[in-house]
Short mmCIF file of C-alpha atoms in Angstrom, two decimals:
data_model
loop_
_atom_site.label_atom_id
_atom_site.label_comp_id
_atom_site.label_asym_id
_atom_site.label_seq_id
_atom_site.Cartn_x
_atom_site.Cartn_y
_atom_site.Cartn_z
CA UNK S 202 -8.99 -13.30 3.32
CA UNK S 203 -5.77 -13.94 1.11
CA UNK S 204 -6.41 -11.19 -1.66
CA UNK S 205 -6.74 -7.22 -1.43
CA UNK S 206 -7.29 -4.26 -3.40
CA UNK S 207 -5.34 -1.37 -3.86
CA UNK S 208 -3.47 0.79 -6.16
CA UNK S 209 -0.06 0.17 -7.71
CA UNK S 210 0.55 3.81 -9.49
CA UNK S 211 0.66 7.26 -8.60
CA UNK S 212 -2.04 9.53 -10.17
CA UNK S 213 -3.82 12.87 -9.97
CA UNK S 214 -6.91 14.58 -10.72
CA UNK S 215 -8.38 18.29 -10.44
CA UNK S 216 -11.84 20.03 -9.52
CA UNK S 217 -13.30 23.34 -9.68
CA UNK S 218 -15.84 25.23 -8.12
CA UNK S 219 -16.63 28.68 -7.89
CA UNK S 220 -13.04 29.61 -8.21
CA UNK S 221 -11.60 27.21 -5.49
CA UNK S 222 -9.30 24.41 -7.19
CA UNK S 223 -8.54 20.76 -5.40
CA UNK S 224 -6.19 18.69 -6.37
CA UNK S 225 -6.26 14.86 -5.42
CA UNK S 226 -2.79 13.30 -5.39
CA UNK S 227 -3.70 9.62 -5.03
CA UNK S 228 -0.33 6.94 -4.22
CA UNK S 229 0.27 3.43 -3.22
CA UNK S 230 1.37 2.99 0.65
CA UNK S 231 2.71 0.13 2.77
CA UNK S 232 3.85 2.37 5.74
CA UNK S 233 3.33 5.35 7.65
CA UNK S 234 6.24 6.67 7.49
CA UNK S 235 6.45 6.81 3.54
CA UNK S 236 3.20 8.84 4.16
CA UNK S 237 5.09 11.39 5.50
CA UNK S 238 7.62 11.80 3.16
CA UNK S 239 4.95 12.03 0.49
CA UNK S 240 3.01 14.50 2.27
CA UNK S 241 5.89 16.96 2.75
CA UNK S 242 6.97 16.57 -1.06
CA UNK S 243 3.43 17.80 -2.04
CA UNK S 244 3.59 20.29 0.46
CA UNK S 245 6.68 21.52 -0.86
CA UNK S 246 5.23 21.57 -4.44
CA UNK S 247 1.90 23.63 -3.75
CA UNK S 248 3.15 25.94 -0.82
CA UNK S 249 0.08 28.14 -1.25
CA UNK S 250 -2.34 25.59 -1.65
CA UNK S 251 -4.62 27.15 1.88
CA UNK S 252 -5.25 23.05 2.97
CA UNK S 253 -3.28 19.99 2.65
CA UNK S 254 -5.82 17.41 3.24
CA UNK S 255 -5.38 14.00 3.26
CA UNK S 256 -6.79 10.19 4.36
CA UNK S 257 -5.01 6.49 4.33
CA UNK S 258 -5.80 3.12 5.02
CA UNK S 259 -3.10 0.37 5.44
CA UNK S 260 -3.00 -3.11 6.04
CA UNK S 261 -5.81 -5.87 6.21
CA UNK S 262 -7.50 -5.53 9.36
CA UNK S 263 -8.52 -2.55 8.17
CA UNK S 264 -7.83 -0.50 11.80
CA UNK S 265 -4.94 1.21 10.38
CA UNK S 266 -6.02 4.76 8.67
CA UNK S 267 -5.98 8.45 9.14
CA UNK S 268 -7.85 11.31 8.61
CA UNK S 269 -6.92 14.83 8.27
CA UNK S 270 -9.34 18.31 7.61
CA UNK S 271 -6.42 20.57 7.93
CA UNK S 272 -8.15 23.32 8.75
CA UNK S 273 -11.31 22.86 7.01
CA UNK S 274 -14.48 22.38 9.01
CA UNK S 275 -14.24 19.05 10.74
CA UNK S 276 -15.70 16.21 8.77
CA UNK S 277 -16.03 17.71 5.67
CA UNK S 278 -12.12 16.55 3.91
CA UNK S 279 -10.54 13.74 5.37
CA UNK S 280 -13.24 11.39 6.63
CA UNK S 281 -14.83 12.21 3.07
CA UNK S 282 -11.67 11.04 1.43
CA UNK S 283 -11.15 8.32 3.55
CA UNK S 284 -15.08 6.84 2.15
CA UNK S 285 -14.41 7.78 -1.42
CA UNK S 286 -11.40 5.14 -0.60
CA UNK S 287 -13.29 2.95 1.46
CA UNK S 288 -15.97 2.88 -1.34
CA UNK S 289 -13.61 1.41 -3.61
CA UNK S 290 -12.83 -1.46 -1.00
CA UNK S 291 -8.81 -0.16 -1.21
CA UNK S 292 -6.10 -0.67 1.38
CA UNK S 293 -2.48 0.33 1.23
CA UNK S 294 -3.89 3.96 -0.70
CA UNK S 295 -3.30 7.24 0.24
CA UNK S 296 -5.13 10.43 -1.05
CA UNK S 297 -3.88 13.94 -0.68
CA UNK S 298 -6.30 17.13 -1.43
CA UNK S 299 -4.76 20.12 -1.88
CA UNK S 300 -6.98 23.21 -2.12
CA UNK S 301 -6.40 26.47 -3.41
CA UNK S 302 -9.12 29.26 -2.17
CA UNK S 303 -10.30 31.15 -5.15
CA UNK S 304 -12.56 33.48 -2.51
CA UNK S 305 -15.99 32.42 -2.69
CA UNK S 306 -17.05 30.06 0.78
CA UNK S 307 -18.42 27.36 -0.60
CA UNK S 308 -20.51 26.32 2.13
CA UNK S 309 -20.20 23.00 4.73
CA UNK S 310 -22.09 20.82 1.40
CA UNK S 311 -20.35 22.43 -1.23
CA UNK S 312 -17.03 21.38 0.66
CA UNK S 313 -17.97 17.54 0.84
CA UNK S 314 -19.04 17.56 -2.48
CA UNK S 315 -15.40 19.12 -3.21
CA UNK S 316 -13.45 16.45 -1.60
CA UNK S 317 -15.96 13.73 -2.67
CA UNK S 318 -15.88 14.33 -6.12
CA UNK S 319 -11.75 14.89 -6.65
CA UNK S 320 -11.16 11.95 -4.61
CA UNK S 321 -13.43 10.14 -7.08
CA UNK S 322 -11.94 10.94 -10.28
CA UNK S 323 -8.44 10.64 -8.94
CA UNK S 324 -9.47 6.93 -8.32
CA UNK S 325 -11.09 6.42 -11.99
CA UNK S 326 -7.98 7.41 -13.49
CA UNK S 327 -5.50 4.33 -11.87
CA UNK S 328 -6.63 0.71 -12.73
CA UNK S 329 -7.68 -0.77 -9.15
CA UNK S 330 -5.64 -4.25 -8.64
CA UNK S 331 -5.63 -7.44 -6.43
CA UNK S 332 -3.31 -8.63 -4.72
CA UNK S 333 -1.95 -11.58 -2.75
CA UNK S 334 -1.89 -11.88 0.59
CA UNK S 335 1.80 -12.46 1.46
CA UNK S 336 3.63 -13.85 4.50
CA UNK S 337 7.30 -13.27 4.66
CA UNK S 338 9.49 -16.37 5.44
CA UNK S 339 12.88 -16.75 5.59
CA UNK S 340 15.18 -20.01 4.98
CA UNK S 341 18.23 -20.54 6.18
CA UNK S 342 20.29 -24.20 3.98
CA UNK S 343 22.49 -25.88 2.90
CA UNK S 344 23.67 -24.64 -0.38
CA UNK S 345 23.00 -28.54 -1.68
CA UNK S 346 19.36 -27.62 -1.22
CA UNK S 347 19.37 -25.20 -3.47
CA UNK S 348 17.99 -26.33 -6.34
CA UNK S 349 15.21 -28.14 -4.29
CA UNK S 350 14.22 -24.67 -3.01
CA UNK S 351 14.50 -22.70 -5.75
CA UNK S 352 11.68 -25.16 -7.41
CA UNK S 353 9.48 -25.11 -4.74
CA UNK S 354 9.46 -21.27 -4.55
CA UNK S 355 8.56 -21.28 -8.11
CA UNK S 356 6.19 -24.18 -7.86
CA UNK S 357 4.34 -21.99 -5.01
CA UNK S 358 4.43 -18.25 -6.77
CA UNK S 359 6.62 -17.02 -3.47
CA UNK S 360 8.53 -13.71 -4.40
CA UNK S 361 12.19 -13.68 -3.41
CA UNK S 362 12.65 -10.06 -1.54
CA UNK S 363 16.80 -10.72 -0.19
CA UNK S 364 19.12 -13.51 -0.90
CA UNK S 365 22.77 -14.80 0.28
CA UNK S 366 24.25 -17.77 -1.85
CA UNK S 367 27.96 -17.91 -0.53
CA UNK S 368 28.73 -18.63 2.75
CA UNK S 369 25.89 -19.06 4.93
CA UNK S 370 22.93 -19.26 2.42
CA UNK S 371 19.31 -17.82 3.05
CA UNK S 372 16.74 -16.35 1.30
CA UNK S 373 13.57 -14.18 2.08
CA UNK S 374 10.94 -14.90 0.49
CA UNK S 375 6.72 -13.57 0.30
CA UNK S 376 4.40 -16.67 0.61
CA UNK S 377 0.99 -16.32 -0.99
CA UNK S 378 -1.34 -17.01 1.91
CA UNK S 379 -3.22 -19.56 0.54
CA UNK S 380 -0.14 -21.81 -0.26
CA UNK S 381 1.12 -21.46 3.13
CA UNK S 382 0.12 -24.58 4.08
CA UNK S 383 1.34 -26.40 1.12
CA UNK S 384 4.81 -24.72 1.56
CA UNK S 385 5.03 -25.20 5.26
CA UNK S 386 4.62 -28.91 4.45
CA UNK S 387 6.91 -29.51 1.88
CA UNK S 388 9.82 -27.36 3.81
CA UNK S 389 8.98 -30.19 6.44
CA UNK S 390 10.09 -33.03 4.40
CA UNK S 391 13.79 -31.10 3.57
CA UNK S 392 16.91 -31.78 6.34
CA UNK S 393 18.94 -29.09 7.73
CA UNK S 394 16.56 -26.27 6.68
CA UNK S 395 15.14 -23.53 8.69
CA UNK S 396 11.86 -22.31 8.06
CA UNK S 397 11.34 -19.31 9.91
CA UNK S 398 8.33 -16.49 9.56
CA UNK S 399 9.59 -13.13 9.58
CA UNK S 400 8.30 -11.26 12.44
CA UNK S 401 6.49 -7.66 12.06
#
């Protein structure tokens, strides 16, 4: 697998239904710890919104997600969220629900169809995009390989993420999966480089 889907925007969408309003706050994620940040800023922003609920999925195994009723009978928020993503074929995409009780009960169906639906349109709105798979490298040189470098990072569509060019010079860059190889080979034939993957 070398590409992936997922979102590269921030977006939001709104339902109604017998007086209850959700709000789906959809954004791009790499880590966990963003998530939380995020979460807290739209917790902060609709402090009497009754649920905050939410699903993610990160990374390319797939094994990395979480779900999250927040108080609303279990099954009927997150894990729905988390299939309206799933649907979609996404990774590295959070949704946030927040829902504001207008005082009818809408009922164990009426709640699925609630969080189905918002999580929906908040996905129609954002153009869904693929991506590379990347692999982080980095290269410590001689600054007389430079140039040499430089071409072959072009040549192979790697993104440059850090760089030092005075004293000791290395870069980091992201590998597209599928030139790995290629890469790997031609860092081979170059003296007095260091080729290194990036661990984590």
């Amino acid at each position: 697998m070398d590409q992936f889907y997922t979102i590269d925007r921030t977006a939001d969408a709104e339902f109604k239904d017998r007086g209850s309003k959700f709000i789906a706050f959809a954004h791009p994620l790499v880590e966990t710890s963003h998530f939380k940040f995020i979460l807290q800023q739209i917790k902060k922003e609709h402090p009497k919104a009754v649920h905050h609920c939410f699903a993610y999925r990160i990374g390319l195994q797939g094994n990395n997600f979480r779900v999250s009723d927040d108080g609303e009978p279990s099954g009927t928020a997150g894990k729905v969220i988390l299939g309206q993503i799933d649907s979609k074929n996404l990774t590295n995409t959070a949704i946030i629900v927040v829902r504001y009780f207008g005082g009818t009960l809408l009922g164990i169906p009426g709640l699925i169809n609630a969080y189905k639906t918002v999580s929906s349109l908040v996905l129609q709105t954002i153009p869904i995009i693929q991506k590379q798979v990347e692999v982080s490298y980095i290269l410590h040189f001689e600054f007389i390989h430079i140039n040499e470098i430089m071409k072959l990072v072009r040549q192979y569509n790697c993104t440059i993420t850090e760089q030092e060019l005075l004293l000791f010079p290395f870069i980091k860059i992201n590998i597209p999966l599928n030139r790995l190889e290629e890469m790997s080979s031609r860092m081979k034939d170059l003296k007095n480089v260091e080729f290194k993957k990036v661990s984590g």
